[in-house]
PDB file of C-alpha atoms in Angstrom:
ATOM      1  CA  UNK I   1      33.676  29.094 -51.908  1.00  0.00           C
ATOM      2  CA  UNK I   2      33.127  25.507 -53.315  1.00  0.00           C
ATOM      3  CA  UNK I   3      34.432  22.464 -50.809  1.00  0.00           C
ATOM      4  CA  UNK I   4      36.019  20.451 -52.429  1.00  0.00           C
ATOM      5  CA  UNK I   5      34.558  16.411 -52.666  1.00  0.00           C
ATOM      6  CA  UNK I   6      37.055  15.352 -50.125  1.00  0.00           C
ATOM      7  CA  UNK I   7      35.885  17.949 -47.012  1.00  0.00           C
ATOM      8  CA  UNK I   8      33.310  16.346 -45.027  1.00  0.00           C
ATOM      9  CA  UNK I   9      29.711  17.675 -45.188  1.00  0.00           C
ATOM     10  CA  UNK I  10      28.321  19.527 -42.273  1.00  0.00           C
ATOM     11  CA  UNK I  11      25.253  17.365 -40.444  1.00  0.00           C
ATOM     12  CA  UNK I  12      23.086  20.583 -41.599  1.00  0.00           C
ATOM     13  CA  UNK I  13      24.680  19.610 -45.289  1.00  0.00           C
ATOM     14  CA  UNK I  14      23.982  15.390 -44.849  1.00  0.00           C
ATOM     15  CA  UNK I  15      20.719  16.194 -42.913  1.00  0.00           C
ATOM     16  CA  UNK I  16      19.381  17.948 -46.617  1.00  0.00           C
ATOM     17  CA  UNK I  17      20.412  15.472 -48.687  1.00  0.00           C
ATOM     18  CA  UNK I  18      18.583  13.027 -46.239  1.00  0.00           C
ATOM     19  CA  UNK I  19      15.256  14.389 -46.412  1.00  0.00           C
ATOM     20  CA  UNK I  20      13.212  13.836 -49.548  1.00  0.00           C
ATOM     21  CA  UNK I  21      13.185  17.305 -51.546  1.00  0.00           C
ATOM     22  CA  UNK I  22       9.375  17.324 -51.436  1.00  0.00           C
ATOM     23  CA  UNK I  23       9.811  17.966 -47.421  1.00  0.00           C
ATOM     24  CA  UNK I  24      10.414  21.596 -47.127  1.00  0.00           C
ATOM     25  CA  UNK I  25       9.359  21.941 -43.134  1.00  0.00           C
ATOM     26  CA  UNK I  26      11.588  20.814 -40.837  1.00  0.00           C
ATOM     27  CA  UNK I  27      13.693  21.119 -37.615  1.00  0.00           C
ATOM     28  CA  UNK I  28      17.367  20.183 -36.850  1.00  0.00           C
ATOM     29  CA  UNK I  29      18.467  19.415 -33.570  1.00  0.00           C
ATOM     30  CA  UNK I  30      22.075  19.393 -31.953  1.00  0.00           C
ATOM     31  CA  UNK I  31      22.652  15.686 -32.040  1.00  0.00           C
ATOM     32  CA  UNK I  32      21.645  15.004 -35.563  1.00  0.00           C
ATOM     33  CA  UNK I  33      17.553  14.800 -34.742  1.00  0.00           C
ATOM     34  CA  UNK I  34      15.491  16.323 -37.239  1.00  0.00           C
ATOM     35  CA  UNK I  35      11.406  16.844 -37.299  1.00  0.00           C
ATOM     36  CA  UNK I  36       9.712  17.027 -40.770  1.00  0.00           C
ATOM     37  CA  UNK I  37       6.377  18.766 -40.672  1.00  0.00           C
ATOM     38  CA  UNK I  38       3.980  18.310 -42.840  1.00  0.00           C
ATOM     39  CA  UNK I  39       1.932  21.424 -42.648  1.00  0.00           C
ATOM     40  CA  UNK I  40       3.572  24.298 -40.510  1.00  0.00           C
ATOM     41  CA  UNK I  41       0.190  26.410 -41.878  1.00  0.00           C
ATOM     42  CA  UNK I  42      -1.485  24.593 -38.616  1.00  0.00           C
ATOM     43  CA  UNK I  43       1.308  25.300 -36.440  1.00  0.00           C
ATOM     44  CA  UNK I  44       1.645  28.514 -34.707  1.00  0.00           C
ATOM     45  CA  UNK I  45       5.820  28.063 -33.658  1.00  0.00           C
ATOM     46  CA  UNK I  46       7.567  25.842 -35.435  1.00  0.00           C
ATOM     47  CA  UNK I  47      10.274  26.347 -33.277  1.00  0.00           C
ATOM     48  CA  UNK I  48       8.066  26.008 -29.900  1.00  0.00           C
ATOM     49  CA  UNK I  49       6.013  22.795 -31.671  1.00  0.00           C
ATOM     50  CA  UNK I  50       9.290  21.153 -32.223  1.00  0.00           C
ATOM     51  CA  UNK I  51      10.972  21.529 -28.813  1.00  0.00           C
ATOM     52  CA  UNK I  52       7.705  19.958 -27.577  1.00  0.00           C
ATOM     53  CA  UNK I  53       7.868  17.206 -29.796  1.00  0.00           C
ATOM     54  CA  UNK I  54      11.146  16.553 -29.256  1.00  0.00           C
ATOM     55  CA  UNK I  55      10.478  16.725 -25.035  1.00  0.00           C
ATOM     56  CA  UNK I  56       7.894  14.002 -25.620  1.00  0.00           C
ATOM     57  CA  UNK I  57       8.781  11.239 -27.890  1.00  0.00           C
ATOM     58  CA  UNK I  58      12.790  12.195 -28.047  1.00  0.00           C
ATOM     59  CA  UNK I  59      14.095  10.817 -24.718  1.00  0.00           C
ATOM     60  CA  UNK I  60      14.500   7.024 -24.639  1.00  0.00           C
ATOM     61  CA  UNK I  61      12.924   5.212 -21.418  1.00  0.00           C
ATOM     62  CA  UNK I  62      13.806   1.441 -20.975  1.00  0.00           C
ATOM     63  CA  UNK I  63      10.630  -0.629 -21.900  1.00  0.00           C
ATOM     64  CA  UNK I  64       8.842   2.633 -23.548  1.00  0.00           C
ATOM     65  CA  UNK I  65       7.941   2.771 -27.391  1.00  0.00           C
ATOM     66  CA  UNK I  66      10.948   5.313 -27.435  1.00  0.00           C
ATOM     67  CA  UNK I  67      13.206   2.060 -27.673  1.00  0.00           C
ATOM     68  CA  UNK I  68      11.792   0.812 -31.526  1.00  0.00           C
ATOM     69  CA  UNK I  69      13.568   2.068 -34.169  1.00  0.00           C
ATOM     70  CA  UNK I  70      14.248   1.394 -37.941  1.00  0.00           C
ATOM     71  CA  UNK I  71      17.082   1.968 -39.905  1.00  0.00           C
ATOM     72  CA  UNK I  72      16.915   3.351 -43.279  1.00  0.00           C
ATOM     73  CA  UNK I  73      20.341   3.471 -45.460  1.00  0.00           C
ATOM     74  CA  UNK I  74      20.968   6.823 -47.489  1.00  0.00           C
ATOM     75  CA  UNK I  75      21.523   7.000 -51.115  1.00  0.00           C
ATOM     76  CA  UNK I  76      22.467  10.663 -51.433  1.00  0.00           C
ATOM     77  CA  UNK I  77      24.804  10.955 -48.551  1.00  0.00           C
ATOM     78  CA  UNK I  78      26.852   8.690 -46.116  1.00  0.00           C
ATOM     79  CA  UNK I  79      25.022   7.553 -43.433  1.00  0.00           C
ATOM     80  CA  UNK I  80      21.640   6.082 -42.133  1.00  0.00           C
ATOM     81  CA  UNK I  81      18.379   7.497 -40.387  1.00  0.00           C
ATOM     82  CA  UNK I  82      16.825   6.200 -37.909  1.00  0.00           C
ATOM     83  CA  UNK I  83      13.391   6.152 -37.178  1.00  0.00           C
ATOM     84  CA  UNK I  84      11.660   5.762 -34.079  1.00  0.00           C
ATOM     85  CA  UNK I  85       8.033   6.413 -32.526  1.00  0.00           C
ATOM     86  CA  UNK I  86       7.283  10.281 -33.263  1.00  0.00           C
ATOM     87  CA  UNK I  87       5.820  10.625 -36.337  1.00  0.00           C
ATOM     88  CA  UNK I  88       8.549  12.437 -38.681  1.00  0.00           C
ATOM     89  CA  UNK I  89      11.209  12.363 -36.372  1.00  0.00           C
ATOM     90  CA  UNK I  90      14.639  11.037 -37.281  1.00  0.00           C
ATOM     91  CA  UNK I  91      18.392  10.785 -36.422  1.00  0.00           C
ATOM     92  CA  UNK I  92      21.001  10.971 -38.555  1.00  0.00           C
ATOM     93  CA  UNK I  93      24.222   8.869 -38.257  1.00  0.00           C
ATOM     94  CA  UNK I  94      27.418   9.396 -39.896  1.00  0.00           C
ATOM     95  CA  UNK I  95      29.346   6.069 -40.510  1.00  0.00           C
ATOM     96  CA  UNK I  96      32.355   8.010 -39.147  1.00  0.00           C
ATOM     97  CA  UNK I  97      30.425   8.331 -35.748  1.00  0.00           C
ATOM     98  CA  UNK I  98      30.413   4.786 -35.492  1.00  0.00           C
ATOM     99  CA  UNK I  99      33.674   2.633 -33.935  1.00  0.00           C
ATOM    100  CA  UNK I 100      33.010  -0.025 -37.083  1.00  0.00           C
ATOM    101  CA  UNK I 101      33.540  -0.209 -40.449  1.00  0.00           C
ATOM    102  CA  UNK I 102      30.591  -2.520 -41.219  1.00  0.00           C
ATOM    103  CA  UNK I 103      28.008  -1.491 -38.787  1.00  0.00           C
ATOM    104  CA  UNK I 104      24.787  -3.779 -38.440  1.00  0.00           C
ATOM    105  CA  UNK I 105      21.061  -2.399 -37.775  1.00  0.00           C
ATOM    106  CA  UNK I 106      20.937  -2.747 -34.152  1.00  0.00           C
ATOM    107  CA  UNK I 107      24.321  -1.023 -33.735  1.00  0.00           C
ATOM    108  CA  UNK I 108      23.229   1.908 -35.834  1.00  0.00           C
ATOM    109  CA  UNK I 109      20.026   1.923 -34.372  1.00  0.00           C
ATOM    110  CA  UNK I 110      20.995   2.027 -30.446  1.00  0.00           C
ATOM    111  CA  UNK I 111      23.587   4.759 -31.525  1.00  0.00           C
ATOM    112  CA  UNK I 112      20.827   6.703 -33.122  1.00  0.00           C
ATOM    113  CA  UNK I 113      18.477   6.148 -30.501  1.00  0.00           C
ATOM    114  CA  UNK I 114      21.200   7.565 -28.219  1.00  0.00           C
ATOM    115  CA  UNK I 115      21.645  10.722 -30.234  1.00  0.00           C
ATOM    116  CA  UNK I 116      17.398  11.019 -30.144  1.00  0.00           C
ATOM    117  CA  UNK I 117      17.738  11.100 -26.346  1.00  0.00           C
ATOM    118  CA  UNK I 118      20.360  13.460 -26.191  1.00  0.00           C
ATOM    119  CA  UNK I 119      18.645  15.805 -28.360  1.00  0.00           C
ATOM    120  CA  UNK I 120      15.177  15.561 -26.113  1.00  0.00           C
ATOM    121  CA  UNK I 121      16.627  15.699 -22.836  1.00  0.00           C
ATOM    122  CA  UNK I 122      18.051  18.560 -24.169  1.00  0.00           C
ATOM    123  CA  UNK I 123      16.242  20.098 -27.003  1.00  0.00           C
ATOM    124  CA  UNK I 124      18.982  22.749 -28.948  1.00  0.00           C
ATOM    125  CA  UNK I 125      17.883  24.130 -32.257  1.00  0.00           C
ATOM    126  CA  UNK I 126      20.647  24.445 -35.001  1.00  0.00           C
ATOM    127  CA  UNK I 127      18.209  24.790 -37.983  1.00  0.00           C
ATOM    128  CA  UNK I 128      14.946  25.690 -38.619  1.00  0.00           C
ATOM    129  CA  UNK I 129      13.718  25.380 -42.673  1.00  0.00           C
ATOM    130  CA  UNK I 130      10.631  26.686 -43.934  1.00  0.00           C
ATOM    131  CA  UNK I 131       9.350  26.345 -47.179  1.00  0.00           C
ATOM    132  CA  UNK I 132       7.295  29.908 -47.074  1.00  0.00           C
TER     133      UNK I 132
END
Protein backbone atom coordinates (compact mmCIF):
# COMPACT_ATOMS: atom_id res chain seq x y z
CA UNK A 1 0.00 0.00 0.00
CA UNK A 2 1.37 3.51 -0.96
CA UNK A 3 1.28 6.29 2.12
CA UNK A 4 0.15 8.90 1.08
CA UNK A 5 2.65 12.40 1.17
CA UNK A 6 0.87 13.60 4.21
CA UNK A 7 1.62 10.28 6.70
CA UNK A 8 4.76 10.77 8.44
CA UNK A 9 7.79 8.61 7.51
CA UNK A 10 8.94 5.97 9.88
CA UNK A 11 12.68 6.90 11.46
CA UNK A 12 13.70 3.49 9.53
CA UNK A 13 12.02 5.49 6.33
CA UNK A 14 13.93 9.23 7.23
CA UNK A 15 17.04 7.28 8.48
CA UNK A 16 17.38 5.93 4.40
CA UNK A 17 16.85 8.91 2.89
CA UNK A 18 19.57 10.32 5.32
CA UNK A 19 22.34 8.20 4.42
CA UNK A 20 24.07 8.75 1.11
CA UNK A 21 22.88 5.81 -1.33
CA UNK A 22 26.51 4.79 -1.85
CA UNK A 23 26.39 3.57 2.06
CA UNK A 24 24.83 0.23 1.93
CA UNK A 25 26.21 -1.08 5.61
CA UNK A 26 24.67 0.15 8.38
CA UNK A 27 22.96 -0.17 11.82
CA UNK A 28 19.82 1.54 13.30
CA UNK A 29 19.38 1.97 16.79
CA UNK A 30 16.14 2.63 18.96
CA UNK A 31 16.63 6.32 19.48
CA UNK A 32 17.36 7.33 15.98
CA UNK A 33 21.41 6.32 16.14
CA UNK A 34 22.65 4.79 13.15
CA UNK A 35 26.39 3.24 12.36
CA UNK A 36 27.54 3.25 8.67
CA UNK A 37 30.23 0.72 7.98
CA UNK A 38 32.39 0.92 5.53
CA UNK A 39 33.48 -2.60 4.95
CA UNK A 40 31.36 -5.29 6.91
CA UNK A 41 33.82 -7.93 4.73
CA UNK A 42 36.32 -7.22 7.90
CA UNK A 43 33.71 -7.55 10.38
CA UNK A 44 32.69 -10.83 11.68
CA UNK A 45 28.97 -9.50 13.44
CA UNK A 46 27.72 -6.63 12.30
CA UNK A 47 25.26 -6.79 14.78
CA UNK A 48 27.85 -7.64 17.76
CA UNK A 49 30.50 -4.81 16.15
CA UNK A 50 27.78 -2.30 16.37
CA UNK A 51 26.48 -2.83 19.92
CA UNK A 52 30.18 -2.41 20.82
CA UNK A 53 30.54 0.64 19.06
CA UNK A 54 27.67 2.01 20.21
CA UNK A 55 28.75 0.92 24.20
CA UNK A 56 31.91 2.94 23.59
CA UNK A 57 31.58 6.20 21.90
CA UNK A 58 27.47 6.36 22.27
CA UNK A 59 27.01 7.41 25.93
CA UNK A 60 27.71 11.10 26.60
CA UNK A 61 30.10 11.84 29.74
CA UNK A 62 30.38 15.57 30.84
CA UNK A 63 33.88 16.87 29.71
CA UNK A 64 34.46 13.61 27.36
CA UNK A 65 34.83 13.93 23.44
CA UNK A 66 31.24 12.31 23.53
CA UNK A 67 29.98 16.02 24.12
CA UNK A 68 31.23 17.53 20.30
CA UNK A 69 28.87 17.27 17.83
CA UNK A 70 27.97 18.76 14.35
CA UNK A 71 24.87 19.30 12.81
CA UNK A 72 24.24 18.55 9.29
CA UNK A 73 20.69 19.71 7.70
CA UNK A 74 18.91 17.05 5.36
CA UNK A 75 17.90 17.68 1.88
CA UNK A 76 15.93 14.50 1.21
CA UNK A 77 13.96 14.32 4.37
CA UNK A 78 12.94 16.56 7.39
CA UNK A 79 15.32 16.69 9.88
CA UNK A 80 19.11 16.97 10.80
CA UNK A 81 22.02 14.47 11.78
CA UNK A 82 24.16 14.86 14.13
CA UNK A 83 27.53 13.88 14.29
CA UNK A 84 29.65 13.25 17.09
CA UNK A 85 33.10 11.42 17.93
CA UNK A 86 32.64 7.68 16.55
CA UNK A 87 33.57 7.53 13.26
CA UNK A 88 30.19 6.93 11.16
CA UNK A 89 27.95 7.28 13.86
CA UNK A 90 24.95 9.59 13.71
CA UNK A 91 21.55 10.65 15.20
CA UNK A 92 18.76 11.53 13.51
CA UNK A 93 16.32 14.31 14.62
CA UNK A 94 12.94 14.93 13.46
CA UNK A 95 11.97 18.69 13.64
CA UNK A 96 8.72 17.39 15.19
CA UNK A 97 10.87 15.98 18.15
CA UNK A 98 11.91 19.29 18.89
CA UNK A 99 9.59 21.90 21.25
CA UNK A 100 10.60 24.82 18.43
CA UNK A 101 9.75 25.73 15.26
CA UNK A 102 13.12 27.30 14.35
CA UNK A 103 15.58 25.22 16.16
CA UNK A 104 19.33 26.49 16.29
CA UNK A 105 22.57 24.10 16.15
CA UNK A 106 23.21 23.75 19.71
CA UNK A 107 19.55 22.91 20.43
CA UNK A 108 19.52 20.22 17.79
CA UNK A 109 22.74 19.12 18.70
CA UNK A 110 22.25 18.57 22.68
CA UNK A 111 18.88 16.84 21.66
CA UNK A 112 20.77 14.56 19.38
CA UNK A 113 23.48 14.01 21.64
CA UNK A 114 20.75 12.97 24.11
CA UNK A 115 19.20 10.45 21.78
CA UNK A 116 23.17 9.05 21.13
CA UNK A 117 23.27 8.38 24.89
CA UNK A 118 20.13 6.79 25.14
CA UNK A 119 20.84 4.51 22.41
CA UNK A 120 24.48 3.44 24.08
CA UNK A 121 23.45 3.10 27.49
CA UNK A 122 21.13 0.99 26.02
CA UNK A 123 22.08 -0.43 22.75
CA UNK A 124 18.49 -1.89 20.92
CA UNK A 125 18.76 -2.89 17.32
CA UNK A 126 15.71 -1.99 15.05
CA UNK A 127 17.58 -2.41 11.69
CA UNK A 128 20.36 -4.00 10.41
CA UNK A 129 21.14 -3.30 6.29
CA UNK A 130 23.56 -5.11 4.38
CA UNK A 131 24.49 -4.54 1.05
CA UNK A 132 25.46 -8.48 0.32
Amino acid sequence: MERSENEPKSLLDNVKLAINPKFQDWVLFENGTYIIFDDTNKVKNIKDKAIELMKEFGPVNAGGPAGDFNVISLNQTKGWVVSGHGYGMYTYVHPNELNTNSPDDVTIGIFGRSKRDKDGNDPKIVHINKSN
